[in-house]
CSV table of C-alpha atoms in Angstrom, one decimal:
chain,number,residue,atom,x,y,z
A,1230,UNK,CA,-28.1,-37.2,53.2
A,1231,UNK,CA,-29.6,-40.5,52.3
A,1232,UNK,CA,-28.1,-43.7,51.3
A,1233,UNK,CA,-28.6,-44.7,47.6
A,1234,UNK,CA,-27.6,-48.1,46.3
A,1235,UNK,CA,-25.5,-48.1,43.2
A,1236,UNK,CA,-25.3,-50.9,40.7
A,1237,UNK,CA,-22.0,-52.0,42.0
A,1238,UNK,CA,-22.7,-51.5,45.7
A,1239,UNK,CA,-20.8,-54.1,47.7
A,1240,UNK,CA,-22.6,-53.2,51.0
A,1241,UNK,CA,-26.1,-53.9,49.5
A,1242,UNK,CA,-25.3,-57.6,49.6
A,1243,UNK,CA,-26.2,-60.2,47.1
A,1244,UNK,CA,-29.1,-58.7,45.3
A,1245,UNK,CA,-30.0,-59.8,41.9
A,1246,UNK,CA,-29.6,-56.9,39.5
A,1247,UNK,CA,-29.4,-56.8,35.8
A,1248,UNK,CA,-27.7,-54.3,33.7
A,1249,UNK,CA,-28.8,-53.4,30.2
A,1250,UNK,CA,-26.2,-51.9,28.0
A,1251,UNK,CA,-27.4,-49.9,25.0
A,1252,UNK,CA,-24.8,-49.1,22.3
A,1253,UNK,CA,-25.3,-45.7,20.8
A,1254,UNK,CA,-25.1,-46.0,17.0
A,1255,UNK,CA,-23.0,-43.5,15.1
A,1256,UNK,CA,-25.1,-40.9,13.3
A,1257,UNK,CA,-22.7,-41.0,10.3
A,1258,UNK,CA,-22.8,-44.7,9.7
A,1259,UNK,CA,-25.7,-44.6,7.4
A,1260,UNK,CA,-24.1,-41.8,5.5
A,1261,UNK,CA,-21.0,-43.8,4.7
A,1262,UNK,CA,-23.2,-46.8,3.5
A,1263,UNK,CA,-25.3,-44.4,1.3
A,1264,UNK,CA,-22.1,-42.8,-0.1
A,1265,UNK,CA,-20.6,-46.2,-0.9
A,1266,UNK,CA,-23.7,-47.4,-2.7
A,1267,UNK,CA,-23.9,-44.1,-4.6
A,1268,UNK,CA,-20.2,-44.5,-5.6
A,1269,UNK,CA,-20.7,-48.1,-6.9
A,1270,UNK,CA,-23.8,-47.1,-8.9
A,1271,UNK,CA,-21.9,-44.1,-10.4
A,1272,UNK,CA,-19.0,-46.3,-11.4
A,1273,UNK,CA,-21.3,-48.8,-13.1
A,1274,UNK,CA,-23.1,-46.1,-15.0
A,1275,UNK,CA,-19.8,-44.6,-16.1
A,1276,UNK,CA,-18.5,-48.0,-17.2
A,1277,UNK,CA,-21.6,-48.7,-19.2
A,1278,UNK,CA,-21.4,-45.3,-20.9
A,1279,UNK,CA,-17.8,-45.8,-21.8
A,1280,UNK,CA,-18.6,-49.2,-23.3
A,1281,UNK,CA,-21.4,-47.8,-25.4
A,1282,UNK,CA,-19.2,-44.9,-26.5
A,1283,UNK,CA,-16.4,-47.2,-27.5
A,1284,UNK,CA,-18.6,-49.5,-29.4
A,1285,UNK,CA,-20.5,-46.8,-31.3
A,1286,UNK,CA,-17.7,-44.2,-31.9
A,1287,UNK,CA,-14.7,-46.3,-32.9
A,1288,UNK,CA,-13.8,-46.6,-36.6
A,1289,UNK,CA,-14.3,-49.9,-38.3
A,1290,UNK,CA,-11.0,-51.8,-38.6
A,1291,UNK,CA,-11.8,-52.8,-42.2
A,1292,UNK,CA,-12.6,-49.3,-43.5
A,1293,UNK,CA,-10.1,-47.5,-45.7
A,1294,UNK,CA,-9.2,-43.9,-45.1
A,1295,UNK,CA,-11.0,-41.4,-47.3
A,1296,UNK,CA,-8.8,-39.9,-50.0
A,1297,UNK,CA,-9.1,-36.2,-50.8
A,1298,UNK,CA,-9.3,-35.9,-54.5
A,1299,UNK,CA,-8.0,-32.6,-56.0
A,1300,UNK,CA,-9.9,-31.1,-58.8
A,1301,UNK,CA,-6.9,-29.1,-60.1
A,1302,UNK,CA,-5.6,-31.7,-62.5
A,1303,UNK,CA,-7.4,-34.1,-64.8
A,1304,UNK,CA,-4.6,-36.7,-63.9
A,1305,UNK,CA,-5.7,-36.7,-60.3
A,1306,UNK,CA,-9.2,-38.1,-60.8
A,1307,UNK,CA,-10.6,-41.6,-60.6
A,1308,UNK,CA,-9.4,-44.7,-58.8
A,1309,UNK,CA,-5.7,-44.2,-59.5
A,1310,UNK,CA,-5.6,-40.9,-57.7
A,1311,UNK,CA,-7.5,-42.4,-54.8
A,1312,UNK,CA,-4.9,-45.1,-54.6
A,1313,UNK,CA,-2.1,-42.5,-54.8
A,1314,UNK,CA,-3.7,-40.5,-51.9
A,1315,UNK,CA,-3.9,-43.7,-49.8
A,1316,UNK,CA,-0.3,-44.6,-50.6
A,1317,UNK,CA,1.1,-41.2,-49.6
A,1318,UNK,CA,0.0,-42.1,-46.0
A,1319,UNK,CA,1.6,-45.6,-46.1
A,1320,UNK,CA,5.1,-46.4,-45.1
A,1321,UNK,CA,5.8,-49.1,-47.6
A,1322,UNK,CA,3.8,-49.9,-50.8
A,1323,UNK,CA,4.1,-51.4,-54.2
A,1324,UNK,CA,1.6,-50.8,-57.1
A,1325,UNK,CA,2.1,-52.9,-60.2
A,1326,UNK,CA,0.5,-53.1,-63.6
A,1327,UNK,CA,0.3,-56.4,-65.4
A,1328,UNK,CA,0.2,-57.2,-69.0
A,1329,UNK,CA,-0.6,-60.4,-70.9
A,1330,UNK,CA,0.5,-61.1,-74.5
A,1331,UNK,CA,-1.4,-63.7,-76.4
A,1332,UNK,CA,0.9,-66.5,-77.6
A,1333,UNK,CA,4.1,-65.6,-75.9
A,1334,UNK,CA,3.5,-67.0,-72.4
A,1335,UNK,CA,0.6,-68.0,-70.3
A,1336,UNK,CA,2.0,-66.0,-67.4
A,1337,UNK,CA,1.0,-62.5,-66.5
A,1338,UNK,CA,4.0,-60.1,-66.5
A,1339,UNK,CA,4.1,-57.4,-63.8
A,1340,UNK,CA,5.7,-54.0,-64.3
A,1341,UNK,CA,6.5,-51.2,-61.8
A,1342,UNK,CA,7.8,-48.8,-64.5
A,1343,UNK,CA,4.7,-48.0,-66.6
A,1344,UNK,CA,1.5,-46.1,-66.1
A,1345,UNK,CA,0.4,-45.6,-62.5
A,1346,UNK,CA,2.8,-48.3,-61.1
A,1347,UNK,CA,5.4,-47.4,-58.4
A,1348,UNK,CA,7.4,-48.9,-55.5
A,1349,UNK,CA,7.9,-47.3,-52.1
A,1350,UNK,CA,9.5,-48.1,-48.8
A,1351,UNK,CA,11.9,-50.9,-49.9
A,1352,UNK,CA,9.4,-53.0,-51.8
A,1353,UNK,CA,10.7,-54.1,-55.2
A,1354,UNK,CA,9.8,-56.3,-58.1
A,1355,UNK,CA,12.4,-59.0,-59.0
A,1356,UNK,CA,11.7,-61.6,-61.8
A,1357,UNK,CA,8.0,-61.0,-61.6
A,1358,UNK,CA,7.9,-61.5,-57.8
A,1359,UNK,CA,7.4,-58.9,-55.1
A,1360,UNK,CA,10.4,-58.7,-52.7
A,1361,UNK,CA,9.4,-57.6,-49.2
A,1362,UNK,CA,12.5,-56.4,-47.2
A,1363,UNK,CA,11.3,-57.2,-43.7
A,1364,UNK,CA,8.7,-59.4,-42.0
A,1365,UNK,CA,5.6,-57.8,-40.7
A,1366,UNK,CA,1.9,-57.4,-41.2
A,1367,UNK,CA,0.9,-55.8,-44.5
A,1368,UNK,CA,-2.4,-54.8,-46.1
A,1369,UNK,CA,-2.7,-56.7,-49.4
A,1370,UNK,CA,-5.4,-56.0,-52.0
A,1371,UNK,CA,-5.8,-56.4,-55.7
A,1372,UNK,CA,-7.8,-54.6,-58.4
A,1373,UNK,CA,-8.5,-55.8,-61.9
A,1374,UNK,CA,-9.3,-53.5,-64.8
A,1375,UNK,CA,-9.9,-54.6,-68.3
A,1376,UNK,CA,-9.7,-52.7,-71.6
A,1377,UNK,CA,-12.5,-53.5,-74.0
């Protein structure tokens, strides 16, 4: 049997030897990086798609709901029935009709007891003023019709 010098041989004396250490890279390291990049790209695409869907598909905040007009009755046609259909979906509402008499007063007098007028949800008319029972945000609109 022969004598073979090892890298850490004490008996060989003070020989200059160099050691080269090579680290073996993991074979799955590149897979995790690739998976991470793929996940980030997929999340960005999903976020962009949700943004476009939200922007294109959401209803306009200023649009009014469509009213279904029944053709069974002549009374349920025109703008008044459309208004009635919208009001049925509302919690609180008041619809007034105004009248003006020449010579008596320069003030328009409102009424909730004639024609298509009504009150609902606690709203009421008191001395030509609308009384709102509680504070909150309300949708306010007006419509003017004239008889010729």
